[in-house]
mmCIF file of C-alpha atoms and ligand atoms in Angstrom:
data_model
loop_
_atom_site.group_PDB
_atom_site.id
_atom_site.type_symbol
_atom_site.label_atom_id
_atom_site.label_comp_id
_atom_site.label_asym_id
_atom_site.label_seq_id
_atom_site.Cartn_x
_atom_site.Cartn_y
_atom_site.Cartn_z
ATOM 1 C CA UNK A 1 10.035 -6.328 5.522
ATOM 2 C CA UNK A 2 12.543 -4.398 2.526
ATOM 3 C CA UNK A 3 15.602 -2.728 2.760
ATOM 4 C CA UNK A 4 16.887 -0.828 -0.363
ATOM 5 C CA UNK A 5 20.570 0.404 0.370
ATOM 6 C CA UNK A 6 21.942 2.827 -2.377
ATOM 7 C CA UNK A 7 20.914 0.769 -5.280
ATOM 8 C CA UNK A 8 22.261 1.063 -8.695
ATOM 9 C CA UNK A 9 21.001 -0.929 -11.718
ATOM 10 C CA UNK A 10 21.583 -0.688 -15.579
ATOM 11 C CA UNK A 11 19.485 -1.651 -18.582
ATOM 12 C CA UNK A 12 21.442 -2.558 -21.169
ATOM 13 C CA UNK A 13 24.356 -0.987 -20.193
ATOM 14 C CA UNK A 14 22.528 2.349 -19.214
ATOM 15 C CA UNK A 15 22.401 3.552 -15.722
ATOM 16 C CA UNK A 16 18.828 3.725 -14.428
ATOM 17 C CA UNK A 17 19.061 3.731 -10.790
ATOM 18 C CA UNK A 18 21.413 5.537 -9.416
ATOM 19 C CA UNK A 19 21.650 5.040 -5.452
ATOM 20 C CA UNK A 20 18.123 4.270 -4.598
ATOM 21 C CA UNK A 21 17.402 3.659 -1.141
ATOM 22 C CA UNK A 22 13.988 2.698 0.415
ATOM 23 C CA UNK A 23 12.690 0.907 3.712
ATOM 24 C CA UNK A 24 9.367 -0.726 4.107
ATOM 25 C CA UNK A 25 8.164 -1.894 7.352
ATOM 26 C CA UNK A 26 5.542 -4.674 7.662
ATOM 27 C CA UNK A 27 1.984 -3.578 7.278
ATOM 28 C CA UNK A 28 3.371 -0.170 5.868
ATOM 29 C CA UNK A 29 1.701 1.040 2.379
ATOM 30 C CA UNK A 30 4.713 3.060 0.616
ATOM 31 C CA UNK A 31 3.572 4.967 -2.523
ATOM 32 C CA UNK A 32 6.240 5.845 -5.256
ATOM 33 C CA UNK A 33 5.541 8.466 -7.577
ATOM 34 C CA UNK A 34 7.244 10.276 -10.214
ATOM 35 C CA UNK A 35 7.702 11.761 -13.763
ATOM 36 C CA UNK A 36 7.580 9.029 -16.915
ATOM 37 C CA UNK A 37 11.033 7.301 -17.488
ATOM 38 C CA UNK A 38 11.950 8.009 -13.688
ATOM 39 C CA UNK A 39 12.867 4.645 -13.235
ATOM 40 C CA UNK A 40 9.619 3.279 -11.404
ATOM 41 C CA UNK A 41 9.124 0.094 -13.858
ATOM 42 C CA UNK A 42 12.919 -0.593 -13.465
ATOM 43 C CA UNK A 43 12.993 -0.394 -9.647
ATOM 44 C CA UNK A 44 10.291 -2.716 -9.954
ATOM 45 C CA UNK A 45 11.948 -4.973 -12.251
ATOM 46 C CA UNK A 46 15.153 -5.099 -10.359
ATOM 47 C CA UNK A 47 13.257 -6.039 -7.119
ATOM 48 C CA UNK A 48 11.242 -8.846 -8.542
ATOM 49 C CA UNK A 49 14.862 -10.399 -10.671
ATOM 50 C CA UNK A 50 13.617 -9.680 -14.047
ATOM 51 C CA UNK A 51 16.235 -10.741 -16.921
ATOM 52 C CA UNK A 52 18.087 -7.869 -18.160
ATOM 53 C CA UNK A 53 17.988 -5.373 -15.293
ATOM 54 C CA UNK A 54 21.408 -5.753 -13.903
ATOM 55 C CA UNK A 55 22.069 -4.596 -10.246
ATOM 56 C CA UNK A 56 25.223 -3.123 -10.367
ATOM 57 C CA UNK A 57 25.650 -2.033 -6.756
ATOM 58 C CA UNK A 58 24.059 -1.540 -3.440
ATOM 59 C CA UNK A 59 21.689 -4.112 -1.501
ATOM 60 C CA UNK A 60 18.381 -5.244 -1.001
ATOM 61 C CA UNK A 61 17.189 -7.491 2.235
ATOM 62 C CA UNK A 62 13.517 -8.921 2.249
ATOM 63 C CA UNK A 63 12.436 -10.575 5.327
ATOM 64 C CA UNK A 64 16.045 -10.533 6.731
ATOM 65 C CA UNK A 65 17.688 -12.246 3.374
ATOM 66 C CA UNK A 66 19.688 -10.927 0.650
ATOM 67 C CA UNK A 67 16.916 -10.749 -2.026
ATOM 68 C CA UNK A 68 19.331 -10.062 -4.834
ATOM 69 C CA UNK A 69 20.795 -13.485 -4.346
ATOM 70 C CA UNK A 70 17.816 -15.220 -5.304
ATOM 71 C CA UNK A 71 16.378 -16.413 -8.364
ATOM 72 C CA UNK A 72 13.029 -14.575 -9.528
ATOM 73 C CA UNK A 73 10.854 -17.705 -8.713
ATOM 74 C CA UNK A 74 12.509 -17.902 -5.412
ATOM 75 C CA UNK A 75 11.735 -14.140 -4.513
ATOM 76 C CA UNK A 76 7.987 -14.816 -5.501
ATOM 77 C CA UNK A 77 8.063 -18.179 -3.525
ATOM 78 C CA UNK A 78 9.258 -15.902 -0.749
ATOM 79 C CA UNK A 79 6.302 -13.679 -0.995
ATOM 80 C CA UNK A 80 7.252 -11.088 -3.490
ATOM 81 C CA UNK A 81 4.748 -10.306 -6.052
ATOM 82 C CA UNK A 82 4.697 -7.884 -8.803
ATOM 83 C CA UNK A 83 1.743 -6.601 -10.537
ATOM 84 C CA UNK A 84 2.840 -5.462 -14.265
ATOM 85 C CA UNK A 85 2.371 -1.980 -15.892
ATOM 86 C CA UNK A 86 1.910 -3.977 -19.090
ATOM 87 C CA UNK A 87 0.374 -7.276 -18.600
ATOM 88 C CA UNK A 88 1.442 -9.981 -21.017
ATOM 89 C CA UNK A 89 -0.949 -11.884 -23.158
ATOM 90 C CA UNK A 90 0.018 -15.557 -23.294
ATOM 91 C CA UNK A 91 -2.176 -17.381 -25.934
ATOM 92 C CA UNK A 92 -2.927 -20.957 -25.490
ATOM 93 C CA UNK A 93 -2.698 -20.744 -21.674
ATOM 94 C CA UNK A 94 -6.008 -20.342 -19.745
ATOM 95 C CA UNK A 95 -6.134 -18.018 -17.316
ATOM 96 C CA UNK A 96 -7.197 -20.882 -14.765
ATOM 97 C CA UNK A 97 -4.365 -22.971 -15.747
ATOM 98 C CA UNK A 98 -1.908 -19.926 -15.116
ATOM 99 C CA UNK A 99 -3.622 -19.182 -11.669
ATOM 100 C CA UNK A 100 -3.603 -22.707 -10.733
ATOM 101 C CA UNK A 101 0.021 -23.371 -11.740
ATOM 102 C CA UNK A 102 1.409 -19.850 -10.118
ATOM 103 C CA UNK A 103 -0.696 -20.819 -6.750
ATOM 104 C CA UNK A 104 0.706 -24.322 -6.696
ATOM 105 C CA UNK A 105 4.306 -23.773 -7.546
ATOM 106 C CA UNK A 106 4.542 -21.248 -5.170
ATOM 107 C CA UNK A 107 3.160 -23.807 -2.660
ATOM 108 C CA UNK A 108 5.640 -26.434 -3.454
ATOM 109 C CA UNK A 109 8.501 -24.006 -3.428
ATOM 110 C CA UNK A 110 7.742 -23.310 -0.137
ATOM 111 C CA UNK A 111 7.126 -27.124 0.588
ATOM 112 C CA UNK A 112 3.542 -26.714 0.956
ATOM 113 C CA UNK A 113 0.730 -29.321 -0.412
ATOM 114 C CA UNK A 114 -0.858 -28.473 -3.561
ATOM 115 C CA UNK A 115 -4.564 -27.355 -3.869
ATOM 116 C CA UNK A 116 -7.083 -29.716 -5.515
ATOM 117 C CA UNK A 117 -9.141 -29.180 -8.508
ATOM 118 C CA UNK A 118 -11.824 -28.600 -5.791
ATOM 119 C CA UNK A 119 -10.393 -26.482 -3.675
ATOM 120 C CA UNK A 120 -8.702 -24.481 -6.427
ATOM 121 C CA UNK A 121 -11.702 -23.729 -8.179
ATOM 122 C CA UNK A 122 -13.555 -22.642 -4.874
ATOM 123 C CA UNK A 123 -10.624 -20.270 -3.917
ATOM 124 C CA UNK A 124 -10.484 -18.877 -7.509
ATOM 125 C CA UNK A 125 -14.407 -18.276 -7.913
ATOM 126 C CA UNK A 126 -14.616 -16.687 -4.677
ATOM 127 C CA UNK A 127 -11.680 -14.178 -4.999
ATOM 128 C CA UNK A 128 -12.875 -13.375 -8.232
ATOM 129 C CA UNK A 129 -16.078 -12.695 -7.675
ATOM 130 C CA UNK A 130 -14.986 -9.887 -5.081
ATOM 131 C CA UNK A 131 -12.757 -8.138 -8.003
ATOM 132 C CA UNK A 132 -15.350 -8.289 -10.493
ATOM 133 C CA UNK A 133 -13.568 -10.859 -12.800
ATOM 134 C CA UNK A 134 -16.151 -12.926 -14.552
ATOM 135 C CA UNK A 135 -16.390 -16.511 -15.276
ATOM 136 C CA UNK A 136 -15.738 -15.947 -18.574
ATOM 137 C CA UNK A 137 -12.276 -14.004 -18.056
ATOM 138 C CA UNK A 138 -11.072 -16.964 -16.068
ATOM 139 C CA UNK A 139 -11.667 -19.579 -19.380
ATOM 140 C CA UNK A 140 -10.077 -17.069 -21.554
ATOM 141 C CA UNK A 141 -6.129 -17.064 -22.569
ATOM 142 C CA UNK A 142 -4.673 -14.928 -20.323
ATOM 143 C CA UNK A 143 -5.094 -11.560 -20.770
ATOM 144 C CA UNK A 144 -5.522 -12.195 -24.633
ATOM 145 C CA UNK A 145 -8.242 -9.756 -25.806
ATOM 146 C CA UNK A 146 -8.690 -8.227 -22.334
ATOM 147 C CA UNK A 147 -9.408 -4.210 -21.924
ATOM 148 C CA UNK A 148 -6.689 -2.445 -20.008
ATOM 149 C CA UNK A 149 -8.625 -2.649 -16.889
ATOM 150 C CA UNK A 150 -9.733 -6.118 -17.192
ATOM 151 C CA UNK A 151 -6.074 -6.808 -17.316
ATOM 152 C CA UNK A 152 -5.341 -4.534 -14.425
ATOM 153 C CA UNK A 153 -8.253 -6.214 -12.190
ATOM 154 C CA UNK A 154 -6.655 -9.521 -13.427
ATOM 155 C CA UNK A 155 -3.190 -8.848 -11.842
ATOM 156 C CA UNK A 156 -4.820 -7.948 -8.387
ATOM 157 C CA UNK A 157 -6.900 -11.343 -8.736
ATOM 158 C CA UNK A 158 -3.162 -13.191 -9.164
ATOM 159 C CA UNK A 159 -2.103 -10.941 -5.893
ATOM 160 C CA UNK A 160 -5.086 -12.088 -4.139
ATOM 161 C CA UNK A 161 -4.350 -15.671 -4.714
ATOM 162 C CA UNK A 162 -1.010 -15.448 -4.065
ATOM 163 C CA UNK A 163 -1.155 -13.737 -1.005
ATOM 164 C CA UNK A 164 2.464 -12.017 -0.773
ATOM 165 C CA UNK A 165 4.041 -10.496 2.153
ATOM 166 C CA UNK A 166 5.119 -7.718 -0.512
ATOM 167 C CA UNK A 167 3.052 -6.660 -3.419
ATOM 168 C CA UNK A 168 4.335 -4.143 -5.913
ATOM 169 C CA UNK A 169 1.915 -2.614 -7.942
ATOM 170 C CA UNK A 170 3.074 -0.931 -10.992
ATOM 171 C CA UNK A 171 1.011 1.633 -12.470
ATOM 172 C CA UNK A 172 -2.213 -0.635 -11.445
ATOM 173 C CA UNK A 173 -4.511 2.560 -11.970
ATOM 174 C CA UNK A 174 -3.658 3.114 -15.367
ATOM 175 C CA UNK A 175 -6.168 2.154 -17.958
ATOM 176 C CA UNK A 176 -8.639 1.964 -15.170
ATOM 177 C CA UNK A 177 -12.134 3.941 -15.166
ATOM 178 C CA UNK A 178 -13.176 5.623 -12.057
ATOM 179 C CA UNK A 179 -15.524 2.352 -11.112
ATOM 180 C CA UNK A 180 -12.468 -0.287 -11.938
ATOM 181 C CA UNK A 181 -9.903 1.911 -9.984
ATOM 182 C CA UNK A 182 -12.466 1.674 -6.729
ATOM 183 C CA UNK A 183 -12.951 -2.071 -7.428
ATOM 184 C CA UNK A 184 -8.904 -2.490 -7.556
ATOM 185 C CA UNK A 185 -8.188 -0.264 -4.489
ATOM 186 C CA UNK A 186 -11.019 -2.305 -2.463
ATOM 187 C CA UNK A 187 -9.159 -5.359 -3.599
ATOM 188 C CA UNK A 188 -5.878 -4.196 -2.292
ATOM 189 C CA UNK A 189 -7.318 -2.722 0.889
ATOM 190 C CA UNK A 190 -9.209 -6.191 2.026
ATOM 191 C CA UNK A 191 -5.541 -7.254 1.819
ATOM 192 C CA UNK A 192 -4.281 -5.040 3.864
ATOM 193 C CA UNK A 193 -2.708 -6.565 6.888
ATOM 194 C CA UNK A 194 0.139 -6.356 9.623
ATOM 195 C CA UNK A 195 2.229 -8.788 8.019
ATOM 196 C CA UNK A 196 1.709 -7.939 4.500
ATOM 197 C CA UNK A 197 3.370 -4.594 2.695
ATOM 198 C CA UNK A 198 2.613 -2.475 -0.705
ATOM 199 C CA UNK A 199 4.741 -0.621 -2.836
ATOM 200 C CA UNK A 200 2.006 1.318 -4.973
ATOM 201 C CA UNK A 201 3.833 2.848 -8.085
ATOM 202 C CA UNK A 202 1.515 5.226 -9.864
ATOM 203 C CA UNK A 203 2.204 8.408 -11.898
ATOM 204 C CA UNK A 204 -1.283 10.011 -10.486
ATOM 205 C CA UNK A 205 -2.368 11.221 -7.062
ATOM 206 C CA UNK A 206 -5.883 9.829 -7.612
ATOM 207 C CA UNK A 207 -5.217 6.277 -6.670
ATOM 208 C CA UNK A 208 -3.867 7.329 -3.280
ATOM 209 C CA UNK A 209 -7.345 8.742 -2.534
ATOM 210 C CA UNK A 210 -8.651 4.902 -2.636
ATOM 211 C CA UNK A 211 -5.243 3.259 -1.350
ATOM 212 C CA UNK A 212 -4.204 5.538 1.179
ATOM 213 C CA UNK A 213 -0.529 5.037 1.618
ATOM 214 C CA UNK A 214 1.434 5.615 4.982
ATOM 215 C CA UNK A 215 4.540 7.197 2.742
ATOM 216 C CA UNK A 216 4.728 8.882 -0.473
ATOM 217 C CA UNK A 217 8.138 9.001 -2.307
ATOM 218 C CA UNK A 218 9.371 10.903 -5.506
ATOM 219 C CA UNK A 219 11.605 9.075 -7.902
ATOM 220 C CA UNK A 220 13.433 10.995 -10.074
ATOM 221 C CA UNK A 221 16.848 10.569 -11.964
ATOM 222 C CA UNK A 222 16.953 6.825 -10.423
ATOM 223 C CA UNK A 223 16.645 8.175 -6.996
ATOM 224 C CA UNK A 224 14.253 8.899 -4.155
ATOM 225 C CA UNK A 225 14.491 12.769 -3.948
ATOM 226 C CA UNK A 226 11.683 13.498 -1.437
ATOM 227 C CA UNK A 227 9.475 11.458 1.257
ATOM 228 C CA UNK A 228 6.685 12.075 2.849
ATOM 229 C CA UNK A 229 3.133 11.386 4.201
ATOM 230 C CA UNK A 230 0.474 11.342 1.974
ATOM 231 C CA UNK A 231 0.049 14.979 1.723
ATOM 232 C CA UNK A 232 2.895 15.064 -0.351
ATOM 233 C CA UNK A 233 1.291 13.068 -3.430
ATOM 234 C CA UNK A 234 -1.505 16.414 -2.824
ATOM 235 C CA UNK A 235 1.686 18.916 -3.099
ATOM 236 C CA UNK A 236 2.830 16.897 -6.232
ATOM 237 C CA UNK A 237 -0.463 17.190 -8.016
ATOM 238 C CA UNK A 238 -0.435 20.965 -7.527
ATOM 239 C CA UNK A 239 3.161 22.097 -7.959
ATOM 240 C CA UNK A 240 4.062 19.139 -10.505
ATOM 241 C CA UNK A 241 7.066 16.949 -10.462
ATOM 242 C CA UNK A 242 9.536 19.591 -12.126
ATOM 243 C CA UNK A 243 8.901 22.201 -9.788
ATOM 244 C CA UNK A 244 9.419 19.631 -6.741
ATOM 245 C CA UNK A 245 12.407 17.977 -8.159
ATOM 246 C CA UNK A 246 14.073 21.145 -9.119
ATOM 247 C CA UNK A 247 13.802 21.873 -5.337
ATOM 248 C CA UNK A 248 15.330 18.584 -4.198
ATOM 249 C CA UNK A 249 18.349 19.400 -6.736
HETATM 250 P P1 LIG B 1 9.184 4.639 -15.505
HETATM 251 O O1 LIG B 1 8.487 3.331 -15.252
HETATM 252 O O2 LIG B 1 9.355 5.384 -14.224
HETATM 253 O O3 LIG B 1 8.380 5.447 -16.395
HETATM 254 P P2 LIG B 1 11.398 2.923 -16.288
HETATM 255 O O4 LIG B 1 11.917 2.620 -15.232
HETATM 256 O O5 LIG B 1 10.237 2.350 -17.927
HETATM 257 O O6 LIG B 1 10.550 4.311 -16.218
HETATM 258 O O7 LIG B 1 12.440 3.527 -17.475
HETATM 259 C C1 LIG B 1 13.466 4.654 -17.106
HETATM 260 C C2 LIG B 1 14.601 4.779 -18.218
HETATM 261 O O8 LIG B 1 15.288 3.381 -18.619
HETATM 262 C C3 LIG B 1 13.801 5.411 -19.380
HETATM 263 O O9 LIG B 1 14.757 6.185 -19.572
HETATM 264 C C4 LIG B 1 13.503 4.141 -20.284
HETATM 265 O O10 LIG B 1 13.755 4.337 -21.659
HETATM 266 C C5 LIG B 1 14.819 3.207 -20.074
HETATM 267 N N1 LIG B 1 14.413 1.719 -20.373
HETATM 268 C C6 LIG B 1 13.516 1.070 -19.407
HETATM 269 N N2 LIG B 1 13.533 -0.324 -19.727
HETATM 270 C C7 LIG B 1 14.355 -0.161 -20.846
HETATM 271 C C8 LIG B 1 14.648 -1.229 -21.553
HETATM 272 N N3 LIG B 1 14.367 -2.402 -21.640
HETATM 273 N N4 LIG B 1 15.524 -1.060 -22.833
HETATM 274 C C9 LIG B 1 16.231 0.111 -23.057
HETATM 275 N N5 LIG B 1 15.827 1.168 -22.172
HETATM 276 C C10 LIG B 1 14.992 0.892 -21.144
HETATM 277 MG MG1 LIG B 2 6.299 5.004 -17.521
HETATM 278 MG MG1 LIG B 3 6.730 2.250 -15.390
#
């Protein structure tokens, strides 16, 4: 699904990723954990193609294609999805309009037909229900006045509607109480499939009790310093990042 080889990336001239390598197979769930400032969000932005996140060397292959040669919207249309750590508020654009535009523009980029209004409404209402996203949240301007937890649930709603091949969740658990965390985890687990992979970025072990990863990686200093199975997350919780990353260094 995804192969990152020796990736270096800079933000405003500052080198943040320094030789990051990671391979994600189809259907696998990988977790990246790491201290604040390690480069977790930078990794997700570099993969999604966010402006200002400059890849200076290394390669990324996504479903056999050179990901870095594609524009952000082309990456999305090919099935790459990013749930933001800090979802943006967009006044004047309703959540429904946003979702419909996203779903249909991706379909168009793939050469598929648009959903009509009736099909779309049926799809969005059914999906929203499973994620406890209210009718009111669908009608309001995108994320405006949403609580932290509502914003994160709304990110997962976007994911469920876009049905990506690779979903990157950047600290989707931050700001969630335990009930919302379970709703989000159930939403993610319901989408697990042999042809869909997940990269779950989190600071805390707790989320991984609900979304059980196949592999856990520790990101520190801009590269993966340690990889293991889900027990590595528990070890991190027990010993802290510092102890583990010092050992690795
Ligand atoms: P994490 O998500 O692991 O907490 P980030 O990827 O957000 O870490 O940040 C990694 C480093 O890059 C930090 O030192 C951060 O200050 C810096 N950084 C990230 N984005 C920017 C930016 N837009 N401008 C300047 N520095 C940035
Ligand atoms: Mg951070
Ligand atoms: Mg971050």
